[in-house]
């Protein structure tokens, strides 16, 4: 008996095959059809990549559920329709990283946008995401596209969209990643693309030169706050595109040339030395840590593959994102920066305590830099615990791992000149504001419905205690966001689905004041409490 579902699946695959402009993915589909591999076809056609505020991100493969040239052309055509509907007058600037397919996706986007009569401009080569974000503002662009999967595994790619000028949702959003309702409106235009035969292509787009990179470097050269430059650094771009630009930024600002992890210095889309090119993952910085130990370097600085994030290690220990976040904020405050400091609802609350102590404007946002940069036109600094830092938001309205590296080097050099280290300053902040110990719990699932079920269960029966302390507040952010926050005396838990991975995430914090028995004792207490809270929340969220 013929299976109607299988028949329809084969028919969908054949229709897609006939419309696919890429011989490689056409061959992939043809092989699956010839083998009648219904499981593999189902993976590619059971759903599609959905366009949201993070754009697109997914595995490189044929069909609507993968990143491929057919999907990218449809996405670019939808974006073009959206921009034309809103009477965009500025250019659309397109950037790309060195991942598999990125250059083709960027050129396809330029051809589609130019074919729609828009002023498409392509960055000169594979470059960091912050350069694209800078270019949106610098070129008074209506929009920007960045082809990157950031720190995702090697088999993935992605597509980010920025809006600028009159199309932005106000000055704070000029040059920032899209937020609702723009994402849904672009998604609707993508779905309205009937077939690629009707999408005009044009080679009448502009290839930009290195003047864009030079202008970016000139602007971020103003980031360092002091004249101190004596610091020894080990640097790794983790096989990404940040190497040359970061090294040039350090050179232009007068810092000594860092020692570079040779095996990871050049872009390589296979990321051969690591399973996940994410500096947050255990083991990813091992080569850099060994080089620092062997050379006696003061610190390690690492960028993720598209250089919008930055990690730091010293003394063989990788700093948490919250630790680096408050260090950079403190450095800016102590050197006279005036304006608003911001972080997210899942980050440490120490920044809030620092701002209150010093009478500095403070803001808190939902997770993601698209929200952080919209906390106010007076924003001078924003960070998120996932190693993202905006130290010059007037230059790049997004996280920027390169300008952050400059400020880190400046801070380390200035402390070194005083005979102190980053760890010394962390200790001083903990003594003043308390030990803020943070951690995460992630539950990865195959079935996304399990995440919804866990969130429903938490909302229906939130705990009445945390660490045997009464829960004093339960904050549910629906419908604005799928986030639940629990507060008890000295501890906080924030639970939300991941925006980019099939995970439920819980962000944990305990705060312990530093008493007469000292900082070491406070840190030990905080560590024990955090471990206990981790176990407690693990049990709370576990499936029945």
Coordinates of C-alpha atoms in Angstrom, one line a residue:
X1 CA 0.0 0.0 0.0
X2 CA 1.3 3.5 -0.9
X3 CA 2.0 5.7 2.1
X4 CA 0.5 9.1 1.3
X5 CA 2.9 10.9 3.7
X6 CA 5.9 9.3 2.0
X7 CA 4.6 10.2 -1.4
X8 CA 4.1 13.8 -0.4
X9 CA 7.6 13.9 1.2
X10 CA 9.2 12.7 -2.1
X11 CA 7.1 15.2 -4.1
X12 CA 8.2 18.1 -1.8
X13 CA 11.8 17.0 -2.2
X14 CA 11.5 16.9 -6.0
X15 CA 9.9 20.3 -6.1
X16 CA 12.7 21.8 -4.0
X17 CA 15.3 20.0 -6.1
X18 CA 14.0 21.6 -9.3
X19 CA 14.2 25.1 -7.6
X20 CA 17.6 24.7 -6.0
X21 CA 20.4 26.8 -7.5
X22 CA 23.3 24.9 -5.9
X23 CA 24.7 21.8 -7.7
X24 CA 26.0 20.5 -4.4
X25 CA 22.7 20.5 -2.5
X26 CA 20.9 19.3 -5.7
X27 CA 23.3 16.3 -5.7
X28 CA 22.6 15.7 -2.0
X29 CA 18.8 15.6 -2.6
X30 CA 19.1 13.5 -5.7
X31 CA 21.1 10.9 -3.8
X32 CA 18.6 10.8 -1.0
X33 CA 15.7 10.4 -3.4
X34 CA 17.5 7.7 -5.3
X35 CA 18.1 5.8 -2.1
X36 CA 14.6 6.5 -0.9
X37 CA 16.0 7.6 2.4
X38 CA 12.8 8.8 4.0
X39 CA 14.4 9.5 7.4
X40 CA 17.0 11.9 5.9
X41 CA 14.4 13.5 3.7
X42 CA 12.1 13.9 6.7
X43 CA 14.9 15.7 8.6
X44 CA 15.2 18.2 5.8
X45 CA 11.5 18.7 5.0
X46 CA 9.6 18.1 8.2
X47 CA 10.0 21.7 9.1
X48 CA 11.9 24.8 7.9
X49 CA 14.3 27.2 9.5
X50 CA 12.3 30.0 11.0
X51 CA 13.4 33.6 10.8
X52 CA 13.4 35.4 14.1
X53 CA 15.2 38.1 16.0
X54 CA 18.3 36.0 15.8
X55 CA 17.8 35.6 12.0
X56 CA 18.5 32.1 10.8
X57 CA 20.8 29.5 12.2
X58 CA 21.0 25.8 11.4
X59 CA 23.0 23.0 9.9
X60 CA 24.4 23.1 6.4
X61 CA 22.3 20.8 4.3
X62 CA 19.7 20.7 1.5
X63 CA 16.0 21.5 2.0
X64 CA 14.0 24.1 4.0
X65 CA 15.4 22.9 7.3
X66 CA 19.0 23.6 6.5
X67 CA 21.2 26.5 5.6
X68 CA 21.8 26.5 1.9
X69 CA 21.7 28.8 -1.1
X70 CA 18.1 28.2 -1.8
X71 CA 17.1 29.2 1.7
X72 CA 19.4 32.2 1.7
X73 CA 18.1 33.5 -1.6
X74 CA 14.5 33.2 -0.3
X75 CA 15.5 35.0 2.9
X76 CA 17.3 37.8 0.9
X77 CA 14.2 38.1 -1.3
X78 CA 12.0 38.4 1.7
X79 CA 14.3 41.0 3.2
X80 CA 14.4 42.9 0.0
X81 CA 10.6 43.0 -0.2
X82 CA 10.4 44.2 3.4
X83 CA 12.9 47.0 2.7
X84 CA 11.1 48.1 -0.4
X85 CA 7.8 48.1 1.4
X86 CA 9.3 50.4 4.0
X87 CA 10.8 52.6 1.2
X88 CA 14.4 52.0 2.3
X89 CA 16.7 54.7 0.8
X90 CA 20.1 53.8 2.4
X91 CA 22.4 51.0 1.2
X92 CA 22.3 47.4 2.5
X93 CA 25.7 46.3 3.6
X94 CA 26.6 42.6 3.7
X95 CA 29.3 40.8 5.7
X96 CA 30.4 37.2 6.1
X97 CA 32.7 35.0 8.1
X98 CA 34.9 32.1 6.9
X99 CA 32.5 29.3 7.6
X100 CA 31.5 26.8 4.8
X101 CA 29.2 28.5 2.4
X102 CA 29.4 32.0 3.9
X103 CA 31.0 33.7 0.9
X104 CA 28.4 32.1 -1.5
X105 CA 25.6 33.1 0.8
X106 CA 26.8 36.7 1.0
X107 CA 27.2 37.0 -2.8
X108 CA 23.8 35.5 -3.3
X109 CA 22.3 38.0 -0.9
X110 CA 24.0 40.9 -2.7
X111 CA 22.7 39.6 -6.1
X112 CA 19.2 39.3 -4.8
X113 CA 19.2 42.7 -3.1
X114 CA 20.7 44.4 -6.1
X115 CA 18.2 42.5 -8.3
X116 CA 15.4 44.1 -6.2
X117 CA 16.8 47.6 -7.1
X118 CA 18.5 48.1 -3.7
X119 CA 22.0 49.5 -3.1
X120 CA 23.8 46.4 -2.1
X121 CA 27.4 46.7 -0.7
X122 CA 29.6 43.7 0.1
X123 CA 32.4 43.8 2.6
X124 CA 35.8 43.1 1.0
X125 CA 36.5 39.7 2.6
X126 CA 35.6 37.4 5.5
X127 CA 35.5 39.8 8.5
X128 CA 34.3 39.9 12.1
X129 CA 30.7 40.6 12.9
X130 CA 31.5 43.9 14.7
X131 CA 32.9 45.3 11.4
X132 CA 29.6 44.7 9.7
X133 CA 27.7 46.2 12.7
X134 CA 30.0 49.2 12.5
X135 CA 29.5 49.6 8.8
X136 CA 25.7 49.8 9.1
X137 CA 26.0 53.0 11.1
X138 CA 29.1 54.3 9.4
X139 CA 27.5 54.0 5.9
X140 CA 24.1 55.2 7.1
X141 CA 22.7 51.9 5.8
X142 CA 19.0 51.0 5.9
X143 CA 20.0 47.4 6.8
X144 CA 22.9 45.0 7.3
X145 CA 23.3 41.3 6.8
X146 CA 25.9 39.2 8.5
X147 CA 26.4 35.6 7.4
X148 CA 27.7 33.8 10.4
X149 CA 26.9 31.1 12.9
X150 CA 29.1 32.8 15.5
X151 CA 30.4 30.1 17.9
X152 CA 28.1 27.2 16.8
X153 CA 29.6 23.9 15.6
X154 CA 31.4 23.7 12.3
X155 CA 28.4 22.1 10.5
X156 CA 26.2 25.2 11.1
X157 CA 25.8 28.6 9.5
X158 CA 23.5 31.5 10.0
X159 CA 22.1 34.9 8.8
X160 CA 21.7 38.0 11.0
X161 CA 19.9 41.2 10.1
X162 CA 20.5 44.7 11.4
X163 CA 18.4 47.8 10.7
X164 CA 19.6 51.4 10.6
X165 CA 18.6 54.9 9.9
X166 CA 14.9 55.6 9.3
X167 CA 14.1 51.9 9.4
X168 CA 15.5 51.5 13.0
X169 CA 13.1 51.7 15.9
X170 CA 14.6 54.9 17.2
X171 CA 18.1 56.2 17.8
X172 CA 19.0 53.5 20.4
X173 CA 18.2 50.8 17.8
X174 CA 20.1 52.4 14.9
X175 CA 22.5 49.7 13.7
X176 CA 21.3 47.1 16.1
X177 CA 19.9 43.6 15.4
X178 CA 16.2 43.4 14.6
X179 CA 13.5 43.1 17.3
X180 CA 9.8 42.5 17.0
X181 CA 7.8 43.2 14.9
X182 CA 10.5 43.5 12.2
X183 CA 11.3 39.8 12.5
X184 CA 7.7 38.6 11.9
X185 CA 7.3 41.1 9.1
X186 CA 10.4 39.9 7.4
X187 CA 9.4 36.2 8.0
X188 CA 6.0 36.9 6.3
X189 CA 7.8 38.3 3.2
X190 CA 10.1 35.3 3.1
X191 CA 7.0 33.0 3.2
X192 CA 5.5 35.0 0.3
X193 CA 8.4 34.1 -2.0
X194 CA 6.8 31.6 -4.3
X195 CA 9.8 30.2 -6.1
X196 CA 13.3 31.3 -7.0
X197 CA 12.6 31.5 -10.7
X198 CA 10.8 34.7 -10.0
X199 CA 13.6 36.3 -7.9
X200 CA 15.6 38.6 -10.1
X201 CA 19.4 38.6 -9.7
X202 CA 21.9 41.3 -10.5
X203 CA 25.6 41.7 -10.3
X204 CA 25.2 45.5 -10.0
X205 CA 26.3 45.5 -6.3
X206 CA 29.4 47.3 -4.9
X207 CA 32.4 45.5 -3.5
X208 CA 33.7 47.6 -0.6
X209 CA 37.4 48.1 0.1
X210 CA 39.4 48.1 3.3
X211 CA 38.5 51.6 4.0
X212 CA 35.6 50.2 6.1
X213 CA 38.0 48.2 8.2
X214 CA 40.3 51.1 8.6
X215 CA 37.5 53.4 9.7
X216 CA 36.4 50.8 12.3
X217 CA 40.0 50.5 13.6
X218 CA 40.3 54.2 13.8
X219 CA 37.1 54.5 15.9
X220 CA 37.9 51.7 18.4
X221 CA 41.4 53.0 18.9
X222 CA 39.8 55.5 21.2
X223 CA 38.6 52.8 23.6
X224 CA 41.7 52.5 25.9
X225 CA 41.3 54.8 28.9
X226 CA 44.9 55.1 30.2
X227 CA 48.4 55.4 28.9
X228 CA 49.6 52.1 30.4
X229 CA 50.7 49.6 27.8
X230 CA 53.1 47.2 29.5
X231 CA 51.2 43.9 29.4
X232 CA 52.0 40.5 28.0
X233 CA 49.1 38.7 26.2
X234 CA 48.5 35.3 24.6
X235 CA 45.8 35.6 21.9
X236 CA 43.7 33.1 20.0
X237 CA 41.0 33.8 17.4
X238 CA 39.9 30.1 17.6
X239 CA 40.2 29.5 13.8
X240 CA 37.9 32.5 13.2
X241 CA 38.1 35.8 11.4
X242 CA 39.1 38.1 14.3
X243 CA 42.8 37.4 14.2
X244 CA 44.2 40.1 11.8
X245 CA 41.8 42.8 12.9
X246 CA 42.4 42.2 16.6
X247 CA 46.2 42.2 16.2
X248 CA 46.0 45.4 14.2
X249 CA 43.8 47.0 16.8
X250 CA 46.3 46.2 19.5
X251 CA 49.2 47.4 17.3
X252 CA 47.5 50.7 16.5
X253 CA 46.8 51.4 20.2
X254 CA 50.4 50.8 21.2
X255 CA 50.2 47.4 23.0
X256 CA 53.0 44.9 22.6
X257 CA 52.3 42.3 20.0
X258 CA 50.7 39.3 21.7
X259 CA 51.8 35.7 21.4
X260 CA 49.4 34.0 19.1
X261 CA 48.3 30.3 19.3
X262 CA 49.8 29.3 15.9
X263 CA 47.5 26.3 15.4
X264 CA 44.4 28.5 15.8
X265 CA 45.6 31.7 14.1
X266 CA 44.1 31.3 10.6
X267 CA 40.4 31.0 9.7
X268 CA 39.4 27.3 9.3
X269 CA 35.7 26.4 8.9
X270 CA 36.4 22.9 10.2
X271 CA 37.7 24.2 13.6
X272 CA 40.0 21.2 13.7
X273 CA 41.4 21.7 17.2
X274 CA 38.0 21.8 19.0
X275 CA 34.6 20.2 18.9
X276 CA 32.8 23.5 19.6
X277 CA 34.5 26.8 18.8
X278 CA 33.1 28.5 21.8
X279 CA 35.5 29.9 24.5
X280 CA 32.9 29.1 27.2
X281 CA 33.3 25.3 26.5
X282 CA 35.7 23.4 28.7
X283 CA 39.0 22.6 27.0
X284 CA 38.6 25.1 24.1
X285 CA 41.3 27.5 25.6
X286 CA 43.7 24.7 26.6
X287 CA 46.3 25.6 24.0
X288 CA 46.2 29.2 24.9
X289 CA 46.5 28.4 28.6
X290 CA 49.5 26.2 28.0
X291 CA 51.2 28.9 26.0
X292 CA 50.5 31.5 28.7
X293 CA 51.9 29.2 31.4
X294 CA 55.0 28.4 29.4
X295 CA 55.7 32.1 28.5
X296 CA 54.6 33.7 31.8
X297 CA 52.1 35.9 30.1
X298 CA 49.9 38.2 32.2
X299 CA 46.6 37.0 30.6
X300 CA 44.9 35.2 27.7
X301 CA 42.5 36.9 25.4
X302 CA 40.3 34.8 23.0
X303 CA 37.7 35.8 20.4
X304 CA 35.0 33.5 19.2
X305 CA 35.0 32.7 15.5
X306 CA 33.2 35.9 14.4
X307 CA 34.9 38.0 17.1
X308 CA 31.8 39.4 18.7
X309 CA 32.6 37.7 22.0
X310 CA 35.7 37.8 24.1
X311 CA 37.1 35.6 26.8
X312 CA 39.9 36.2 29.3
X313 CA 42.0 33.9 31.4
X314 CA 44.7 34.5 34.0
X315 CA 46.6 32.3 36.2
X316 CA 45.3 29.3 34.4
X317 CA 41.7 30.2 35.1
X318 CA 39.1 31.4 32.6
X319 CA 37.1 34.3 34.0
X320 CA 33.4 34.0 34.0
X321 CA 31.5 36.4 31.8
X322 CA 30.1 38.2 34.8
X323 CA 33.6 38.6 36.3
X324 CA 34.9 40.2 33.2
X325 CA 31.7 42.2 32.8
X326 CA 32.0 43.9 36.2
X327 CA 35.8 44.4 35.8
X328 CA 35.3 46.4 32.6
X329 CA 32.4 48.4 34.0
X330 CA 34.5 49.2 37.1
X331 CA 37.4 50.4 34.8
X332 CA 35.1 52.7 32.8
X333 CA 33.6 54.1 36.0
X334 CA 36.9 54.7 37.7
X335 CA 38.3 56.4 34.6
X336 CA 35.4 58.9 34.4
X337 CA 33.0 57.4 31.9
X338 CA 29.5 59.0 32.3
X339 CA 26.3 57.4 31.1
X340 CA 24.2 54.4 31.5
X341 CA 25.5 50.9 32.3
X342 CA 23.4 47.9 31.4
X343 CA 23.2 44.2 31.6
X344 CA 20.6 41.5 31.4
X345 CA 18.2 39.8 33.8
X346 CA 20.3 36.6 33.8
X347 CA 23.6 38.4 34.5
X348 CA 25.1 38.9 38.0
X349 CA 23.4 41.6 40.1
X350 CA 26.8 43.0 41.0
X351 CA 26.7 45.6 38.3
X352 CA 23.4 46.9 39.8
X353 CA 25.1 47.1 43.2
X354 CA 28.1 49.0 41.8
X355 CA 25.9 51.5 40.0
X356 CA 23.8 52.1 43.0
X357 CA 26.9 52.6 45.2
X358 CA 28.3 55.2 42.7
X359 CA 25.1 56.9 41.7
X360 CA 25.5 55.7 38.1
X361 CA 22.5 55.2 35.7
X362 CA 21.7 51.4 35.4
X363 CA 19.4 49.4 33.2
X364 CA 18.4 45.7 32.9
X365 CA 17.1 44.1 29.8
X366 CA 16.0 40.7 28.4
X367 CA 18.8 38.5 27.2
X368 CA 20.5 39.5 24.0
X369 CA 22.4 42.5 22.8
X370 CA 19.4 43.6 20.7
X371 CA 17.8 44.4 24.0
X372 CA 20.8 45.7 25.9
X373 CA 21.6 48.4 23.3
X374 CA 18.0 49.6 23.4
X375 CA 18.1 50.4 27.2
X376 CA 18.9 54.1 26.4
X377 CA 20.5 56.5 24.1
X378 CA 22.9 57.4 26.9
X379 CA 24.2 53.8 27.1
X380 CA 28.0 53.8 27.5
X381 CA 28.5 50.1 28.4
X382 CA 26.6 46.9 28.2
X383 CA 27.4 43.3 28.9
X384 CA 25.9 39.8 29.1
X385 CA 27.2 36.9 31.0
X386 CA 27.8 34.9 27.8
X387 CA 31.0 36.8 27.1
X388 CA 29.4 39.7 25.2
X389 CA 30.6 43.3 25.8
X390 CA 29.7 46.6 24.2
X391 CA 32.4 49.0 25.4
X392 CA 31.8 51.5 22.7
X393 CA 28.1 51.3 21.8
X394 CA 28.2 54.6 19.9
X395 CA 30.6 52.8 17.4
X396 CA 29.1 49.3 17.4
X397 CA 25.5 48.9 18.5
X398 CA 26.2 45.3 19.4
X399 CA 28.6 43.1 21.3
X400 CA 32.2 43.6 20.0
X401 CA 35.0 41.2 21.1
X402 CA 37.7 43.3 19.5
X403 CA 37.1 46.7 21.2
X404 CA 36.5 44.7 24.4
X405 CA 40.0 43.2 24.0
X406 CA 41.5 46.7 23.8
X407 CA 39.7 47.7 27.0
X408 CA 40.8 44.5 28.7
X409 CA 44.4 45.1 27.7
X410 CA 44.2 48.7 29.0
X411 CA 42.8 47.5 32.3
X412 CA 45.4 44.8 32.8
X413 CA 48.2 47.2 31.9
X414 CA 47.0 49.9 34.2
X415 CA 46.7 47.5 37.1
X416 CA 50.1 46.0 36.3
X417 CA 51.6 49.5 36.5
X418 CA 50.2 49.7 40.1
X419 CA 51.6 46.3 41.0
X420 CA 48.1 44.6 40.9
X421 CA 46.2 42.2 38.7
X422 CA 42.7 41.6 37.5
X423 CA 42.2 39.1 40.3
X424 CA 43.3 41.7 42.9
X425 CA 40.6 44.1 41.6
X426 CA 38.0 41.3 41.6
X427 CA 38.8 40.7 45.2
X428 CA 38.4 44.3 46.1
X429 CA 35.0 44.5 44.3
X430 CA 33.9 41.3 46.2
X431 CA 34.9 42.8 49.6
X432 CA 32.9 46.0 48.8
X433 CA 29.8 44.5 47.2
X434 CA 29.7 40.8 48.3
X435 CA 30.6 37.6 46.6
X436 CA 28.2 37.2 43.7
X437 CA 28.6 33.5 42.6
X438 CA 26.8 32.6 39.4
X439 CA 26.4 29.4 37.5
X440 CA 24.2 27.7 34.9
X441 CA 22.1 24.6 34.5
X442 CA 21.2 23.4 31.0
X443 CA 18.9 20.6 30.0
X444 CA 19.3 19.6 26.4
X445 CA 16.3 17.9 24.7
X446 CA 15.5 16.1 21.5
X447 CA 11.8 17.0 21.7
X448 CA 11.2 20.7 22.0
X449 CA 7.8 20.1 23.5
X450 CA 9.6 18.9 26.7
X451 CA 10.8 22.5 27.2
X452 CA 7.3 23.9 27.0
X453 CA 6.1 21.2 29.4
X454 CA 8.8 22.1 32.0
X455 CA 8.0 25.8 31.8
X456 CA 4.3 25.1 32.3
X457 CA 5.0 22.9 35.3
X458 CA 7.3 25.6 36.8
X459 CA 4.6 28.2 36.4
X460 CA 1.9 26.0 37.8
X461 CA 3.9 25.0 40.9
X462 CA 6.9 27.2 41.6
X463 CA 8.9 26.3 44.6
X464 CA 8.1 27.9 47.9
X465 CA 11.7 27.8 49.1
X466 CA 15.2 28.1 47.7
X467 CA 18.1 26.9 49.8
X468 CA 15.5 26.5 52.6
X469 CA 14.8 30.2 52.4
X470 CA 11.3 31.5 51.6
X471 CA 10.8 32.5 47.9
X472 CA 9.9 36.2 48.2
X473 CA 9.1 36.8 44.6
X474 CA 8.1 34.9 41.5
X475 CA 8.2 37.0 38.3
X476 CA 6.7 35.6 35.1
X477 CA 7.5 37.7 32.1
X478 CA 4.9 36.2 29.8
X479 CA 3.8 37.4 27.2
X480 CA 6.8 39.6 26.8
X481 CA 9.2 36.8 27.2
X482 CA 9.2 33.1 28.2
X483 CA 11.1 33.7 31.4
X484 CA 10.4 32.9 35.1
X485 CA 12.5 34.5 37.9
X486 CA 12.6 33.2 41.5
X487 CA 14.0 35.3 44.3
X488 CA 14.9 34.4 47.9
X489 CA 17.1 36.1 50.4
X490 CA 20.6 36.0 48.9
X491 CA 19.8 33.9 45.9
X492 CA 18.1 34.1 42.5
X493 CA 17.1 31.7 39.7
X494 CA 16.1 32.7 36.2
X495 CA 14.7 29.9 33.9
X496 CA 14.1 30.3 30.2
X497 CA 14.4 28.3 27.0
X498 CA 17.6 28.9 25.0
X499 CA 17.1 31.2 22.0
X500 CA 19.5 29.3 19.7
X501 CA 19.7 25.7 21.0
X502 CA 17.2 23.0 22.1
X503 CA 17.9 23.6 25.8
X504 CA 16.1 24.8 28.9
X505 CA 18.5 27.0 30.8
X506 CA 18.5 28.1 34.5
X507 CA 20.8 30.9 35.6
X508 CA 21.8 30.7 39.2
X509 CA 23.1 33.3 41.6
X510 CA 24.0 33.4 45.3
X511 CA 25.3 36.5 47.1
X512 CA 27.4 36.2 50.3
X513 CA 28.7 39.2 52.2
X514 CA 32.3 39.3 53.2
X515 CA 32.4 39.3 57.0
X516 CA 35.2 39.4 59.5
X517 CA 36.4 35.9 58.6
X518 CA 37.3 37.2 55.2
X519 CA 37.0 36.7 51.4
X520 CA 38.2 33.2 51.2
X521 CA 35.5 32.0 53.7
X522 CA 32.8 34.0 51.8
X523 CA 33.9 32.4 48.5
X524 CA 33.8 28.9 50.0
X525 CA 30.4 29.5 51.4
X526 CA 29.1 30.9 48.1
X527 CA 30.5 27.9 46.3
X528 CA 28.8 25.4 48.6
X529 CA 25.5 27.3 48.3
X530 CA 25.7 27.5 44.5
X531 CA 26.3 23.8 44.3
X532 CA 23.3 23.1 46.5
X533 CA 21.2 25.5 44.5
X534 CA 22.3 23.7 41.3
X535 CA 21.2 20.3 42.7
X536 CA 17.9 21.8 44.0
X537 CA 17.0 23.3 40.6
X538 CA 18.1 20.2 38.7
X539 CA 15.6 18.1 40.8
X540 CA 12.9 20.8 40.3
X541 CA 13.2 20.8 36.5
X542 CA 13.7 17.1 36.0
X543 CA 11.0 15.2 34.2
X544 CA 8.6 13.1 36.2

